[in-house]
PDB file of C-alpha atoms in Angstrom:
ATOM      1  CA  UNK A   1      43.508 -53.581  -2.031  1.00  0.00           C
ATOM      2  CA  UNK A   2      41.783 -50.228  -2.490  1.00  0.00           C
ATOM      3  CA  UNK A   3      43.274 -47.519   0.294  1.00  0.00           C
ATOM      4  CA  UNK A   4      40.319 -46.315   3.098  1.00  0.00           C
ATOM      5  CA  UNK A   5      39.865 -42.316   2.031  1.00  0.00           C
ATOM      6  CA  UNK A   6      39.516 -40.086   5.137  1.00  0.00           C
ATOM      7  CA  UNK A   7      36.744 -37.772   5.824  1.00  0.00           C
ATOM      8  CA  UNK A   8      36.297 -34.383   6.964  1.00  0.00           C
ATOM      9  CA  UNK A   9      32.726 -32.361   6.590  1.00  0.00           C
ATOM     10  CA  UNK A  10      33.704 -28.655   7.260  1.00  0.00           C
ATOM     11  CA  UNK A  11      31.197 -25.235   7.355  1.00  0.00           C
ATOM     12  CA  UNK A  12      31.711 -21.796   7.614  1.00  0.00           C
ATOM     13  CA  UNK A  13      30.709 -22.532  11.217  1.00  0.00           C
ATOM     14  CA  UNK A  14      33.205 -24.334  12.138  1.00  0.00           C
ATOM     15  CA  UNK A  15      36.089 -22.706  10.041  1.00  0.00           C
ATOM     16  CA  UNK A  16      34.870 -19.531  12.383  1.00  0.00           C
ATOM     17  CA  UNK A  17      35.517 -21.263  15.798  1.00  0.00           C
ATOM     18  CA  UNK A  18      38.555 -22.604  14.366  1.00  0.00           C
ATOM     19  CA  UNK A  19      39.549 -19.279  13.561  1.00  0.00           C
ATOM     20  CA  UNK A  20      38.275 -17.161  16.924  1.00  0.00           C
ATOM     21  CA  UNK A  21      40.387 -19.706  18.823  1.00  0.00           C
ATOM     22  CA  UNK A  22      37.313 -21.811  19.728  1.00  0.00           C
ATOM     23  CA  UNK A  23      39.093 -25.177  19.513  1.00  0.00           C
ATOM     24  CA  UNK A  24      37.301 -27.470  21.772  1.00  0.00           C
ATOM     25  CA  UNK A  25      33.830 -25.708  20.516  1.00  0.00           C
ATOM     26  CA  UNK A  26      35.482 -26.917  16.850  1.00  0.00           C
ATOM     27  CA  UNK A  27      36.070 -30.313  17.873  1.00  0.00           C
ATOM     28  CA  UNK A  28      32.944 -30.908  19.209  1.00  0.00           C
ATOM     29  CA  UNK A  29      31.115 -29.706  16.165  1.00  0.00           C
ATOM     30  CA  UNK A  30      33.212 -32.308  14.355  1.00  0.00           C
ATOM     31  CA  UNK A  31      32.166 -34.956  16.456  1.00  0.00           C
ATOM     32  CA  UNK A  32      28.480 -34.201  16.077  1.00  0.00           C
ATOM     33  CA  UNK A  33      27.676 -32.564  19.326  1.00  0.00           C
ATOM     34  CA  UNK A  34      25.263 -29.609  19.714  1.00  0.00           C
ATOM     35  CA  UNK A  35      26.604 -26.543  21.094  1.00  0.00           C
ATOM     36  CA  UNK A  36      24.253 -24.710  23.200  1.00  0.00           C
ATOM     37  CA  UNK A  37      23.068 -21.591  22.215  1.00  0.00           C
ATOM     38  CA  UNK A  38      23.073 -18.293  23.601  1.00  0.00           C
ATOM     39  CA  UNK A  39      19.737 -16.419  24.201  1.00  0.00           C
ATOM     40  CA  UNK A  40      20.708 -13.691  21.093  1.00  0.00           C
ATOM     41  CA  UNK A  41      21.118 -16.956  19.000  1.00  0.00           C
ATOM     42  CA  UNK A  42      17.608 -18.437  19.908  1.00  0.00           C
ATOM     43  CA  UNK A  43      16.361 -14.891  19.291  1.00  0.00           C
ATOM     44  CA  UNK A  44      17.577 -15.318  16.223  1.00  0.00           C
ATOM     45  CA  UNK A  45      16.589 -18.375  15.565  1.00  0.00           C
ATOM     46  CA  UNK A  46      12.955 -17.953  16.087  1.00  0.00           C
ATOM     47  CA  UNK A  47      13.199 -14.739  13.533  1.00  0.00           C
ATOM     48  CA  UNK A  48      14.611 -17.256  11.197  1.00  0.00           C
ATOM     49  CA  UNK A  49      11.933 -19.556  11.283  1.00  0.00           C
ATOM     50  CA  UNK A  50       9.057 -16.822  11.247  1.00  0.00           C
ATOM     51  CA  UNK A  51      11.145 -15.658   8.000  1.00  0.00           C
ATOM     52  CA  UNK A  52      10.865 -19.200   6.571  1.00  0.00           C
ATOM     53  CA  UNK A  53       7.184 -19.483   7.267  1.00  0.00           C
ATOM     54  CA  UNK A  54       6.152 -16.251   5.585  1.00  0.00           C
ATOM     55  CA  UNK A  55       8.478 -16.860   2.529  1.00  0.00           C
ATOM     56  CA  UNK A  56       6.590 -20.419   2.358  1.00  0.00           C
ATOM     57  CA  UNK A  57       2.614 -19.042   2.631  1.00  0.00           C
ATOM     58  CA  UNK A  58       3.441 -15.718   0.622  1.00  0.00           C
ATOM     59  CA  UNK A  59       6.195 -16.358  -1.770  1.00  0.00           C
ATOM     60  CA  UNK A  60       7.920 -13.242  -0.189  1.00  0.00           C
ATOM     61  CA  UNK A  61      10.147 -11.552   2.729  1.00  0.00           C
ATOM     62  CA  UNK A  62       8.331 -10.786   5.537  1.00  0.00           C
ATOM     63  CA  UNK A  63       8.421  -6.990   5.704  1.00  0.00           C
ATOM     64  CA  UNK A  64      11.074  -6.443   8.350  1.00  0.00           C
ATOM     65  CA  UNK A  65      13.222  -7.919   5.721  1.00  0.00           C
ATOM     66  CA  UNK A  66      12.073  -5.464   3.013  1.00  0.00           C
ATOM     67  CA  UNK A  67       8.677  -7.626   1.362  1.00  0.00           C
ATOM     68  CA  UNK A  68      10.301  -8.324  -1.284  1.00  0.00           C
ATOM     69  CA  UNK A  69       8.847 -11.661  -3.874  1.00  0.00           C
ATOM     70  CA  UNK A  70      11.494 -14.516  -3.677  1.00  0.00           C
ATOM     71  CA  UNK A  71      11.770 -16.428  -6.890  1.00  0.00           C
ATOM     72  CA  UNK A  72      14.103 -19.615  -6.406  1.00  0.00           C
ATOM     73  CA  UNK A  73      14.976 -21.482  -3.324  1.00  0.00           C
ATOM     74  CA  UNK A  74      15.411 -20.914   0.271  1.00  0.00           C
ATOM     75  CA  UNK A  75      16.737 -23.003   2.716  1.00  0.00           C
ATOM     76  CA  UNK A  76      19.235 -24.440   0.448  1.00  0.00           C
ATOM     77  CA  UNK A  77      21.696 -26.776   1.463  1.00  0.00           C
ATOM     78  CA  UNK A  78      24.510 -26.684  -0.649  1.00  0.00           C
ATOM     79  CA  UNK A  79      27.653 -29.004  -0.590  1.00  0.00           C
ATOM     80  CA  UNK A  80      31.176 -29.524  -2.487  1.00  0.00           C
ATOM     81  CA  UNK A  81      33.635 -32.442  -2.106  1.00  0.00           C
ATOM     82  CA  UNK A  82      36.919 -31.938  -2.899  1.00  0.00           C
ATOM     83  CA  UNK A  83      39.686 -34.931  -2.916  1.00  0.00           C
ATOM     84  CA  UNK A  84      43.358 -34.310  -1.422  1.00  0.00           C
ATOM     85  CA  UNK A  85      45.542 -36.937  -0.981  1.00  0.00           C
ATOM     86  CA  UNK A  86      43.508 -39.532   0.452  1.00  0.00           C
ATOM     87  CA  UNK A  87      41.137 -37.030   2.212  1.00  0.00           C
ATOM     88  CA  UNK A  88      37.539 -36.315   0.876  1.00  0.00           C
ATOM     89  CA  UNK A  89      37.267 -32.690   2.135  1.00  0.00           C
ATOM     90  CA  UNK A  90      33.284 -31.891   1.850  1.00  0.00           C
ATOM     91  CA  UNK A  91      32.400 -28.218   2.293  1.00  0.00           C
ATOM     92  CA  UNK A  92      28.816 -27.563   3.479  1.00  0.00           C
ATOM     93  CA  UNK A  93      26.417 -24.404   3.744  1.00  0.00           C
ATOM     94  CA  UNK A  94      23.362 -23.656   4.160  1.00  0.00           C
ATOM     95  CA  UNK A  95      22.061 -20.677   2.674  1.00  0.00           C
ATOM     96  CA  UNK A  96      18.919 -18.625   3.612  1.00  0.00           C
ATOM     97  CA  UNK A  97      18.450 -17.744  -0.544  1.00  0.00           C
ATOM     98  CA  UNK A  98      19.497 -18.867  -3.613  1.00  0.00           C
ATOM     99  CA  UNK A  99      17.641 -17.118  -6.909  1.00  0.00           C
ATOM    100  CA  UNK A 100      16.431 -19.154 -10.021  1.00  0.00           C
ATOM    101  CA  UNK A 101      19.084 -18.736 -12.657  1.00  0.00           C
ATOM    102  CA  UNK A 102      22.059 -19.276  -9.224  1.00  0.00           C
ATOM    103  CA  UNK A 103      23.682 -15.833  -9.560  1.00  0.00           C
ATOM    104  CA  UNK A 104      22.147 -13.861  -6.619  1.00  0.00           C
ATOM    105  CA  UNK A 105      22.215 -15.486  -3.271  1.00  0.00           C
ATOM    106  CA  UNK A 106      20.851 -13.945  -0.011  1.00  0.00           C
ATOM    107  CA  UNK A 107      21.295 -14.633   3.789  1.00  0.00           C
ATOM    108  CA  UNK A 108      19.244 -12.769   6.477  1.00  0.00           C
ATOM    109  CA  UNK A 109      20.815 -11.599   9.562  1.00  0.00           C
ATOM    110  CA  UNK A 110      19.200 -10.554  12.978  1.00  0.00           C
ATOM    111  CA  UNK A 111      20.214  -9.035  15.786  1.00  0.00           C
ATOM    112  CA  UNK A 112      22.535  -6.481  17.548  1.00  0.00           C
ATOM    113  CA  UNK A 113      26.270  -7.385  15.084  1.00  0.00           C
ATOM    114  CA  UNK A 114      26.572  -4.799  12.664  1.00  0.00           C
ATOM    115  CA  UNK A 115      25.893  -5.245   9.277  1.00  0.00           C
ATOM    116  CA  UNK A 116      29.640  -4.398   8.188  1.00  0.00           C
ATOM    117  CA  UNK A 117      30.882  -7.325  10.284  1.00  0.00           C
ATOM    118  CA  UNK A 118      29.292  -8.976   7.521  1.00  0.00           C
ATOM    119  CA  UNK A 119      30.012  -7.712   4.524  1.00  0.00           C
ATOM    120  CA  UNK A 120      33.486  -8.459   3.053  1.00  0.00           C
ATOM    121  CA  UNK A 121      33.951 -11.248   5.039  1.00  0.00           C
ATOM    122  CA  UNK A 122      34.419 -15.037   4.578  1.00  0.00           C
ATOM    123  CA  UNK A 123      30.632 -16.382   4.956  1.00  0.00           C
ATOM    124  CA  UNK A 124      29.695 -14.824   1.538  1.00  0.00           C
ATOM    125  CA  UNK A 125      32.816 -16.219  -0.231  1.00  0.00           C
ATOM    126  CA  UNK A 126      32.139 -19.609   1.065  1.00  0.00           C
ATOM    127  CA  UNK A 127      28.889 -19.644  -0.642  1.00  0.00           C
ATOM    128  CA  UNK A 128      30.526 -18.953  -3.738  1.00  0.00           C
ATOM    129  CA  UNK A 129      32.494 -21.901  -3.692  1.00  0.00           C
ATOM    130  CA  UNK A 130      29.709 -23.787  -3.036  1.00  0.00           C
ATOM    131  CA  UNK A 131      26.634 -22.002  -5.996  1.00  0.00           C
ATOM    132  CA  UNK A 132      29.835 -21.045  -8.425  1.00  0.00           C
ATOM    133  CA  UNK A 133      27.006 -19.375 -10.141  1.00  0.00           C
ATOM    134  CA  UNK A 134      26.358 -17.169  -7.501  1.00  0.00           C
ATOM    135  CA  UNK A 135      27.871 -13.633  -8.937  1.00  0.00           C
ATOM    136  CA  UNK A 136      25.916 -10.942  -6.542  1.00  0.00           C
ATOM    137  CA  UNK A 137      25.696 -12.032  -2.832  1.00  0.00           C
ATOM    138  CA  UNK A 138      23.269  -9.697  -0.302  1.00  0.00           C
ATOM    139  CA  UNK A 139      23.014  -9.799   3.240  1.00  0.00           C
ATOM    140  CA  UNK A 140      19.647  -8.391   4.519  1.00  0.00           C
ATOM    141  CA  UNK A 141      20.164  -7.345   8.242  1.00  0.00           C
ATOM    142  CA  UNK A 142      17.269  -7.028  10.387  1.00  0.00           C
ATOM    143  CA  UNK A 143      17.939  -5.436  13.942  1.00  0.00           C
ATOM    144  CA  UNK A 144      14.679  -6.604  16.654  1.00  0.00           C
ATOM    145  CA  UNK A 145      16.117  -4.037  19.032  1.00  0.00           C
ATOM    146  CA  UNK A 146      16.205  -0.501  17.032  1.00  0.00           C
ATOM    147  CA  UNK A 147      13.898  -1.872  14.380  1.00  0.00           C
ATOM    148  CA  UNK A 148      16.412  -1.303  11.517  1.00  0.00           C
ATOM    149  CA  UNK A 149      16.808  -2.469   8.126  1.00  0.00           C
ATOM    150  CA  UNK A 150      20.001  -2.799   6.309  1.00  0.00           C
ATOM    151  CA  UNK A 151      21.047  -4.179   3.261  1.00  0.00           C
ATOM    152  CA  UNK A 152      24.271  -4.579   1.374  1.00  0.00           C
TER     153      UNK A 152
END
């Protein structure tokens, strides 16, 4: 008689609560519940989905993102499973840009965070795991309330 495998789906997300100290937030992600959002995260939202809707009708970044043409794929879901002892452990991401050939991948960011509390940290290296082709990795940071542009 074959042995039942557990299951665990895990995302950068979550790993972040976990590690902030957000437990019960964690847990609840786990069990499928919606968090509610803060007004900064439906602000950013909303910039998120103009962004997809302008990549879509003109093949490009809106211009508060830098205009540039997008070849390849956005809003790519991307997923690993790993096996470990009798857990399935699937990773999960969902990444704003991924190019043609795999190696660069892109997220956008908006709002008031800095862009350095982005760059170097864990987000990025998750999406590694998850394109291994992915070899450059650029976060495009758009700030609504200066009107600011970074990149990196």
């Amino acid at each position: 008689m074959a042995t039942q495998r557990n299951f665990i789906r895990v995302s950068y997300s979550l790993l972040s609560k976990l590690e902030s100290g957000y437990v019960d937030e964690a847990l609840a992600m786990l069990q499928g519940k919606e968090l509610p959002s803060t007004e900064p995260q439906e602000a950013g939202k909303k910039l998120h989905t103009y962004t997809e809707r302008h990549i879509k009708k003109f093949g490009r970044l809106p211009d508060v993102l830098g205009g540039d043409n997008l070849t390849g794929k956005t809003e790519q879901f991307l997923e690993t499973t790993w096996q470990y002892a009798d857990w399935d452990i699937e990773l999960v991401g969902f990444v704003d840009h991924v190019s043609d050939t795999g190696k660069l991948i892109q997220d956008w960011k908006f709002g008031k965070t800095e862009l350095s509390q982005y760059v170097g940290g864990k987000q990025h290296k998750l999406y590694k795991l998850l394109e291994p082709r992915g070899k450059h990795f650029i976060y495009r940071h758009y700030n609504p309330y200066n009107d600011q542009l970074k990149s990196a």
